[in-house]
Backbone as JSON, one array per atom type, in Angstrom:
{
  "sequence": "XXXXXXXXXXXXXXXXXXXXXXXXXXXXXXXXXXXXXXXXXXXXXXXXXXXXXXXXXXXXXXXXXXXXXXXXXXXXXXXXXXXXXXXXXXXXXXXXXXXXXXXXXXXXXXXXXXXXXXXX",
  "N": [[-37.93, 36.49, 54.1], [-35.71, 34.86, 54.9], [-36.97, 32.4, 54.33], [-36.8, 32.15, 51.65], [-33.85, 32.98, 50.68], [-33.07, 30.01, 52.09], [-34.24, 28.28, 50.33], [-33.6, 29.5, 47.81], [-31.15, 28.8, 47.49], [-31.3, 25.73, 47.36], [-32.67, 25.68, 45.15], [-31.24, 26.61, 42.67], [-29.41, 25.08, 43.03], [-30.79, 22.75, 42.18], [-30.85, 23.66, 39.35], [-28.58, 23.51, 38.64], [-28.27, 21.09, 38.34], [-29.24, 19.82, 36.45], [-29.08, 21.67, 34.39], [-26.07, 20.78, 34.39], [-26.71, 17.86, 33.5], [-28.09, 17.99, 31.34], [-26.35, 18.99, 29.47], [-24.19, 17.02, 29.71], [-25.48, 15.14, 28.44], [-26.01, 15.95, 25.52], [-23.21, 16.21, 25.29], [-22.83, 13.12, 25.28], [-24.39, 12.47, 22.73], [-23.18, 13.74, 21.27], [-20.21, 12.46, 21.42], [-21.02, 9.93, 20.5], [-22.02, 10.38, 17.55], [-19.38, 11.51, 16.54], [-17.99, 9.66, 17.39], [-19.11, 7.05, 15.36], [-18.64, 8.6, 12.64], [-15.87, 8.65, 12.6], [-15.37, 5.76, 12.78], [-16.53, 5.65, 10.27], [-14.12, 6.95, 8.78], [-12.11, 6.04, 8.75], [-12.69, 3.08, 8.24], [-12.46, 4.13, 5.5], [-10.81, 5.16, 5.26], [-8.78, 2.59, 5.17], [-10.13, 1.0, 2.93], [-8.96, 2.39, 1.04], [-5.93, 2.38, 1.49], [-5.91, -0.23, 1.19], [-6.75, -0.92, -1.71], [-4.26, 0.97, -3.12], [-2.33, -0.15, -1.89], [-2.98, -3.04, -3.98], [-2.63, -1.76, -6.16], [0.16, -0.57, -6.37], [1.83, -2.93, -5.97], [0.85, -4.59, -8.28], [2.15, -2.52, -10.44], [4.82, -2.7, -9.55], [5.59, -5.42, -9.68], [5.34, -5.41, -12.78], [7.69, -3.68, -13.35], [9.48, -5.16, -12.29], [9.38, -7.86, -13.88], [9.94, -6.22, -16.66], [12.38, -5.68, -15.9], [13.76, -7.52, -15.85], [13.72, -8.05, -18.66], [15.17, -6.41, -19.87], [17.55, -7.03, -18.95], [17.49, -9.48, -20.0], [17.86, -8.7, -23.01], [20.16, -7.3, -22.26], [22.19, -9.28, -21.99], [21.81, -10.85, -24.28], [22.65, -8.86, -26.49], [25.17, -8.74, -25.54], [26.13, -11.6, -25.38], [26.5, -11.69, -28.51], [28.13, -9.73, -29.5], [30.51, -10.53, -28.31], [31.09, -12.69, -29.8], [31.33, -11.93, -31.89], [33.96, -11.23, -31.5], [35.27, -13.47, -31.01], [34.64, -15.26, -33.11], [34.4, -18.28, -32.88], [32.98, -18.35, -30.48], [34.21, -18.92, -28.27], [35.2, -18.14, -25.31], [37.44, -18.68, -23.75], [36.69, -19.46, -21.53], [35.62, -22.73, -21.06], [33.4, -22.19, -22.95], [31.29, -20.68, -21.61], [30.35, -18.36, -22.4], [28.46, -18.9, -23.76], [26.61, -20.39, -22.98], [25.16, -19.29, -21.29], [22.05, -17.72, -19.58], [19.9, -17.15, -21.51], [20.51, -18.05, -24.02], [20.92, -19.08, -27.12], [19.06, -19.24, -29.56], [16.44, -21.61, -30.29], [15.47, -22.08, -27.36], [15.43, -19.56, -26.48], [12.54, -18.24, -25.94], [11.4, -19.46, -23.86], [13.26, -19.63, -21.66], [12.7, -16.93, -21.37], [9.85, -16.87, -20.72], [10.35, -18.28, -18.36], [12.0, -17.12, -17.05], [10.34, -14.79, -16.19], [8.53, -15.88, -15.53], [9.12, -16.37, -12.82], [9.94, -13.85, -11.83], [7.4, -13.27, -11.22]],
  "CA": [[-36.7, 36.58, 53.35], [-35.0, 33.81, 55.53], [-36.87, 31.3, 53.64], [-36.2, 32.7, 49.96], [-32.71, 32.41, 50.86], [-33.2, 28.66, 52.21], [-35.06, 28.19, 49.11], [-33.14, 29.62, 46.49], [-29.99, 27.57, 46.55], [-32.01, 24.4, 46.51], [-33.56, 25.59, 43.54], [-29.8, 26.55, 41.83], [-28.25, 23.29, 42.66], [-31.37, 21.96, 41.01], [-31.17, 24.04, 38.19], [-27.15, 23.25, 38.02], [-28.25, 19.57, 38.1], [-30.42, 19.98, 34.89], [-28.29, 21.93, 33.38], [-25.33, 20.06, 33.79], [-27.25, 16.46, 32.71], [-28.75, 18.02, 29.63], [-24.72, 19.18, 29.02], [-23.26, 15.75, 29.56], [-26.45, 14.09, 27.04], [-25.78, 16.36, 24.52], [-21.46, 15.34, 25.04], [-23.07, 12.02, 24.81], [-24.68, 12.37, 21.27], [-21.87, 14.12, 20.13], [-19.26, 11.91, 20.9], [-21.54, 8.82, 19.15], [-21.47, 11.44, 16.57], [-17.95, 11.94, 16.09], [-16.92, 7.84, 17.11], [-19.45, 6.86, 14.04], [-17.47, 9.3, 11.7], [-14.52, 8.26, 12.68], [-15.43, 4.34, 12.12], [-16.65, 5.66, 8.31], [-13.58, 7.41, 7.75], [-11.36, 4.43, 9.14], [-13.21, 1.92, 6.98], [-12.16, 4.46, 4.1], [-8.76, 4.82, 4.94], [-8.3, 0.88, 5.0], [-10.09, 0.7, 1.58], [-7.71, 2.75, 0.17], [-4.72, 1.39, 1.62], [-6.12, -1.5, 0.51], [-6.32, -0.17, -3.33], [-3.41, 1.28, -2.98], [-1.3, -2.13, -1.9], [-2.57, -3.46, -4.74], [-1.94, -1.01, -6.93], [2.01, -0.94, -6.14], [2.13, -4.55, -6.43], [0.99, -4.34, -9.76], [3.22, -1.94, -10.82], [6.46, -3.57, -9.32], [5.79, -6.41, -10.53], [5.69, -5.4, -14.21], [8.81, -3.41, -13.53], [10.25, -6.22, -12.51], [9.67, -8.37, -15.72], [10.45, -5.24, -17.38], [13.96, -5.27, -15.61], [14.31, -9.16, -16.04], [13.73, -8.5, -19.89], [16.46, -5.32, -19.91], [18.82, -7.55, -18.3], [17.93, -10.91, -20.91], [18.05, -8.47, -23.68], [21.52, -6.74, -22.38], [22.84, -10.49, -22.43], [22.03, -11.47, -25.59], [23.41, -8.44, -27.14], [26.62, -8.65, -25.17], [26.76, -12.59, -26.62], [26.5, -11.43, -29.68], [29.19, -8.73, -29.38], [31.54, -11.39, -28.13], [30.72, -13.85, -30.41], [31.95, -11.22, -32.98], [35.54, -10.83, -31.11], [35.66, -15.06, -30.52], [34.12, -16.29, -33.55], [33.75, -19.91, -32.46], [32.35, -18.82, -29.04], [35.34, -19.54, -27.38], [36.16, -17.45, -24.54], [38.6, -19.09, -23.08], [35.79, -19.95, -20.56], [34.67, -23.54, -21.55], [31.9, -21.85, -23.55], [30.79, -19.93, -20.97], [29.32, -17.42, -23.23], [27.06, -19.74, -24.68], [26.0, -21.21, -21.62], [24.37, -18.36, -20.38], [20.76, -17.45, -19.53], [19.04, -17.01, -22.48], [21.37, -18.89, -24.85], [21.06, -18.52, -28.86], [18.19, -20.67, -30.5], [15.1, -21.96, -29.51], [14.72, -22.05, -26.01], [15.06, -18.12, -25.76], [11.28, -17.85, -25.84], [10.89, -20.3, -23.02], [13.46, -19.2, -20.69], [12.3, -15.7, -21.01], [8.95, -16.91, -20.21], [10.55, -18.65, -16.97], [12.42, -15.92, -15.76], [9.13, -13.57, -16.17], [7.31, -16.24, -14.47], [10.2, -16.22, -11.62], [9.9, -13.1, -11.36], [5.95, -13.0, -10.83]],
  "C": [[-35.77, 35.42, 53.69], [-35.2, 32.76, 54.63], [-36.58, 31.55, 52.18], [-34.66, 32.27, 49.61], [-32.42, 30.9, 51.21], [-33.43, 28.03, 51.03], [-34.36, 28.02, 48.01], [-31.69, 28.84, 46.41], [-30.26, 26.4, 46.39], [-32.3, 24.69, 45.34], [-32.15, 25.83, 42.45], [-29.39, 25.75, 41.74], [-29.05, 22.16, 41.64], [-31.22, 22.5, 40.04], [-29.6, 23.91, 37.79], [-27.28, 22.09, 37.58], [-28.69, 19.18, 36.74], [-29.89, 20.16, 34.27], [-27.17, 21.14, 32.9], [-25.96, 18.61, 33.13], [-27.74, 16.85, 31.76], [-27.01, 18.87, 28.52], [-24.57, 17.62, 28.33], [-24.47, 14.57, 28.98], [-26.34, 14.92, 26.21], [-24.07, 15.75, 23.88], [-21.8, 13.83, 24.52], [-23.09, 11.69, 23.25], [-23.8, 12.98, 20.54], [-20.77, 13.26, 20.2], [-19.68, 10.63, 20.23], [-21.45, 9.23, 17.78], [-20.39, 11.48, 15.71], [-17.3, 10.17, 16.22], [-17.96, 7.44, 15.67], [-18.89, 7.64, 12.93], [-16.21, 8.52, 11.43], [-14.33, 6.75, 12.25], [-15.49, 4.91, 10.26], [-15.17, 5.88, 7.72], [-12.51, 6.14, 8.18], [-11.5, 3.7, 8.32], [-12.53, 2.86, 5.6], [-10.98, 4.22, 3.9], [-8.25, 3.23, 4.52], [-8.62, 0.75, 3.58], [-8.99, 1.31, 0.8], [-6.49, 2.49, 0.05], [-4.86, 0.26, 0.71], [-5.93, -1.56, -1.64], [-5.28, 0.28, -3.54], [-1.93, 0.36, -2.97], [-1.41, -3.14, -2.78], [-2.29, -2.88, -6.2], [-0.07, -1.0, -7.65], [2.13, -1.84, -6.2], [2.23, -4.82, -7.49], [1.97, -3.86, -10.75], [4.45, -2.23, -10.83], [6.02, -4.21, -9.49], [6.06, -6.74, -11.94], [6.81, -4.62, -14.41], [9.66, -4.42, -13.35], [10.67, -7.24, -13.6], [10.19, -7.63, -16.32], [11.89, -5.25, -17.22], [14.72, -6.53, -15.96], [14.24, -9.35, -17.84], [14.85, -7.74, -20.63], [17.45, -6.0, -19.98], [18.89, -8.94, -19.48], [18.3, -10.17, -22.4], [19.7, -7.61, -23.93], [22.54, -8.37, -23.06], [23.06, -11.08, -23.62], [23.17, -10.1, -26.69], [24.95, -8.32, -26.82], [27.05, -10.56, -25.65], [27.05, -12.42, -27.74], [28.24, -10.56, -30.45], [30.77, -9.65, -29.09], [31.58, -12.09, -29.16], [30.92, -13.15, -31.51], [33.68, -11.15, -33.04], [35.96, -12.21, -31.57], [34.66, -15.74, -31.93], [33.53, -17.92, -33.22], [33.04, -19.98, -31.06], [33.09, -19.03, -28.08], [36.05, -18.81, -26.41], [36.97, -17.67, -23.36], [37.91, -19.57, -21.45], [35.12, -21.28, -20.57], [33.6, -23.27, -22.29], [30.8, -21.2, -22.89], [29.92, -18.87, -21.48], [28.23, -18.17, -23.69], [25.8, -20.19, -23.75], [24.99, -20.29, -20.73], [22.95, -17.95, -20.38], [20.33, -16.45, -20.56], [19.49, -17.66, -23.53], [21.07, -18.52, -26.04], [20.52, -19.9, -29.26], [16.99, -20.61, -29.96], [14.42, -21.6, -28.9], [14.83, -20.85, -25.76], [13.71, -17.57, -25.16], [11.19, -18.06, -24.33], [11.93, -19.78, -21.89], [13.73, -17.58, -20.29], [11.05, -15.86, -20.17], [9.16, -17.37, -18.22], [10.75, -17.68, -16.01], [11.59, -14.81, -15.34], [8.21, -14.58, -15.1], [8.12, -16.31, -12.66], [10.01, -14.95, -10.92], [8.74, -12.79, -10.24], [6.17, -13.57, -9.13]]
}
């Protein structure tokens, strides 16, 4: 019986040793496991950010023209409106009304196109 007892906790500490190393290689393959996941879903998140950033770019940017064409189309109708009060244009501003970004004629096309490309 002496030696049974001698015996048997060698054989427990071996059988703790086993056990725990077939533990801490299983923790192993699981946390390769779980860090490869975690790279996939990483890489996803970034793509989407990424889609995402240019998404909103897109978008504000054509609000922006959009707001730069609000603002050339408030102007012209507020020349216009003056230019009803002041017949000759003349508001007591050197011609200041006239003078203003987008002007009356021609070049409206062209410095709409500027200020849209300004915007960009």
């Amino acid at each position: 019986q002496n030696q049974k007892n001698a015996t048997s906790p060698k054989a427990t500490t071996e059988n703790q040793i086993v056990s725990t190393q077939q533990l801490l290689d299983e923790s192993n393959k699981s946390s390769k496991v779980a860090l490869a996941a975690l790279e996939k879903v990483t890489q996803r998140v970034f793509r989407e950010m990424d889609r995402f950033k240019h998404s909103v770019d897109a978008q504000l940017r054509l609000l922006y023209v959009n707001h730069a064409r609000v603002q050339v189309d408030y102007s012209r109708q507020l020349d216009v409106e003056w230019n009803k009060l002041l017949p000759n244009g003349n508001a007591g501003s050197g011609g200041a009304v006239n003078g203003r970004v987008g002007g009356s004629g021609a070049d409206d096309g062209v410095l709409s196109k500027e200020a849209e490309m300004m915007m960009i």
